[in-house]
Tab-separated table of C-alpha atoms in Angstrom:
chain	number	residue	atom	x	y	z
A	14	LYS	CA	93.242	101.842	137.614
A	15	THR	CA	94.752	104.649	136.006
A	16	MET	CA	98.795	104.931	134.693
A	17	ALA	CA	99.891	106.572	137.565
A	18	ASP	CA	98.355	103.523	140.086
A	19	LYS	CA	100.099	100.663	137.426
A	20	THR	CA	102.476	98.608	139.169
A	21	LEU	CA	105.305	97.560	136.726
A	22	ARG	CA	103.476	94.493	136.511
A	23	GLU	CA	101.115	95.359	135.330
A	24	PHE	CA	102.829	97.289	132.465
A	25	ALA	CA	104.555	95.245	131.324
A	26	ALA	CA	101.759	92.421	131.426
A	27	PRO	CA	100.550	91.655	128.275
A	28	SER	CA	97.160	93.460	127.611
A	29	ALA	CA	95.060	94.142	123.934
A	30	ASP	CA	95.091	98.221	125.846
A	31	ASN	CA	97.329	99.309	122.543
A	32	VAL	CA	96.845	96.154	119.856
A	33	ALA	CA	96.126	98.220	116.924
A	34	ILE	CA	92.940	97.576	114.594
A	35	GLY	CA	92.878	98.552	111.524
A	36	SER	CA	93.551	102.915	109.729
A	37	GLN	CA	90.587	105.540	110.986
A	38	ILE	CA	87.987	106.371	108.310
A	39	ASN	CA	86.569	109.732	109.171
A	40	MET	CA	82.364	108.787	107.758
A	41	GLY	CA	81.210	112.117	109.866
A	42	ASP	CA	78.076	110.465	110.792
A	43	VAL	CA	77.693	107.434	108.023
A	44	ASP	CA	79.367	104.444	109.645
A	45	PHE	CA	78.974	101.013	107.379
A	46	ASP	CA	79.462	97.672	107.660
A	47	LEU	CA	81.284	95.468	104.865
A	48	LYS	CA	79.663	92.298	103.860
A	49	SER	CA	81.069	89.101	105.078
A	50	ASN	CA	81.349	87.036	101.085
A	51	LEU	CA	83.684	90.895	100.169
A	52	ILE	CA	85.496	90.040	103.588
A	53	THR	CA	85.807	86.329	101.860
A	54	MET	CA	86.760	87.582	98.337
A	55	ALA	CA	89.878	89.539	99.871
A	56	GLN	CA	90.830	87.066	102.274
A	57	ALA	CA	91.008	83.741	99.344
A	58	SER	CA	94.343	85.357	98.101
A	59	PRO	CA	96.104	86.852	100.848
A	60	TYR	CA	99.526	89.270	100.903
A	61	CYS	CA	101.869	88.034	101.979
A	62	GLY	CA	104.909	90.086	100.928
A	63	LYS	CA	106.543	86.392	99.742
A	64	PRO	CA	109.222	87.322	97.167
A	65	ASN	CA	107.761	84.989	94.224
A	66	GLU	CA	104.378	87.776	95.139
A	67	ASP	CA	103.433	90.371	92.547
A	68	ALA	CA	102.307	93.317	94.879
A	69	ASN	CA	101.137	95.206	91.714
A	70	ALA	CA	99.593	92.554	90.571
A	71	TYR	CA	97.495	91.210	94.470
A	72	LEU	CA	96.397	95.662	93.795
A	73	GLN	CA	94.553	94.777	90.578
A	74	GLN	CA	93.582	91.901	91.816
A	75	PHE	CA	92.194	93.449	94.907
A	76	LEU	CA	90.334	96.646	94.148
A	77	GLU	CA	88.729	94.243	91.304
A	78	ILE	CA	87.068	92.057	94.282
A	79	CYS	CA	86.260	96.279	96.019
A	80	SER	CA	85.235	96.710	92.653
A	81	THR	CA	81.316	94.120	92.745
A	82	TYR	CA	80.660	96.016	95.963
A	83	THR	CA	79.441	99.670	97.040
A	84	MET	CA	76.976	101.508	98.947
A	85	LYS	CA	74.418	104.375	98.846
A	86	GLU	CA	76.972	107.534	100.890
A	87	VAL	CA	80.366	105.486	100.996
A	88	SER	CA	83.265	106.420	99.401
A	89	PRO	CA	85.056	103.258	96.744
A	90	ASP	CA	88.329	105.182	98.770
A	91	ALA	CA	86.655	104.199	102.319
A	92	ILE	CA	85.797	100.433	101.152
A	93	ARG	CA	88.920	99.738	99.662
A	94	LEU	CA	91.288	100.833	103.252
A	95	ARG	CA	88.832	99.144	104.981
A	96	LEU	CA	89.558	95.749	103.846
A	97	PHE	CA	93.097	95.849	102.704
A	98	PRO	CA	94.230	95.020	106.456
A	99	VAL	CA	91.808	92.498	105.778
A	100	SER	CA	93.755	90.612	102.968
A	101	LEU	CA	96.971	90.859	103.910
A	102	LEU	CA	99.149	88.558	105.858
A	103	GLY	CA	102.140	87.934	108.446
A	104	ASN	CA	105.056	91.132	108.869
A	105	VAL	CA	102.724	92.518	105.876
A	106	LYS	CA	99.590	92.962	108.294
A	107	GLN	CA	102.700	94.478	110.939
A	108	TRP	CA	103.796	97.022	107.659
A	109	PHE	CA	100.495	97.745	107.523
A	110	TYR	CA	99.075	98.623	111.001
A	111	ALA	CA	102.638	100.658	112.247
A	112	ASN	CA	101.951	102.658	109.427
A	113	CYS	CA	97.864	103.282	109.955
A	114	ALA	CA	98.518	106.645	111.313
A	115	THR	CA	100.275	107.960	108.178
A	116	ILE	CA	98.456	105.986	105.551
A	117	ASN	CA	94.378	107.677	106.020
A	118	THR	CA	93.767	107.451	102.866
A	119	TRP	CA	93.287	105.043	100.184
A	120	ASP	CA	95.676	106.530	97.578
A	121	LYS	CA	97.935	107.481	101.083
A	122	CYS	CA	97.582	103.159	101.054
A	123	SER	CA	98.286	101.773	98.167
A	124	THR	CA	100.899	104.093	96.811
A	125	ALA	CA	102.623	103.304	100.237
A	126	PHE	CA	102.131	99.434	99.529
A	127	LEU	CA	103.909	99.720	96.058
A	128	LEU	CA	106.743	101.528	97.188
A	129	MET	CA	107.163	99.175	99.510
A	130	PHE	CA	106.947	95.952	98.220
A	131	PHE	CA	107.390	96.397	94.069
A	132	PRO	CA	110.497	94.413	93.780
A	133	ARG	CA	113.121	97.200	94.062
A	134	GLY	CA	115.503	94.845	91.609
A	135	LYS	CA	111.857	94.676	89.496
A	136	SER	CA	111.712	98.068	89.185
A	137	ASN	CA	114.490	99.006	88.723
A	138	ALA	CA	115.306	95.740	85.243
A	139	LEU	CA	111.663	98.319	84.447
A	140	ARG	CA	113.797	101.825	84.248
A	141	GLY	CA	117.085	99.813	82.652
A	142	ARG	CA	114.645	98.381	79.811
A	143	ILE	CA	112.944	102.009	79.202
A	144	SER	CA	116.256	104.163	79.347
A	145	SER	CA	117.681	101.833	76.747
A	146	PHE	CA	113.995	101.485	74.589
A	147	GLN	CA	115.411	102.055	71.428
A	148	GLN	CA	113.297	102.587	67.964
A	149	MET	CA	114.436	101.147	64.359
A	150	THR	CA	113.519	104.398	61.193
A	151	ASP	CA	111.044	102.160	60.050
A	152	GLU	CA	109.411	101.026	63.138
A	153	SER	CA	106.518	101.596	64.842
A	154	ILE	CA	106.574	102.184	68.883
A	155	PRO	CA	104.951	98.606	69.636
A	156	LYS	CA	106.901	97.442	67.370
A	157	ALA	CA	109.855	98.983	68.723
A	158	TRP	CA	109.217	97.469	72.176
A	159	GLU	CA	108.252	93.863	70.914
């Protein structure tokens, strides 16, 4: 049926027509599938957005997993972007799908992810430590930072 032929009941009924899927990656004529073992590794430690989770550490682990996999004629960023939503759960996955149209490159995706999920309190605390850093006259920078 066309949109004009649908009844109000049909519009109100659940449908998979508008269910979001991951970012659409423009690969030109190249299409690719991720190996199941790579997907399994990414899903083994998913990011859920819980307060005790570290978004930066999660991203580091995710990038380590991605670095184990290369494909001829496929950029590492395309692999990361395709695999990333598979490694998310709950509200974080919903956030990704709600924003996937605007985070369609790995750089945009990873930046938006860290801005959204790296705790502001932790960012402020780190900023405070940096701004209040003092080095004594006879002290090396590494020693002073300790």
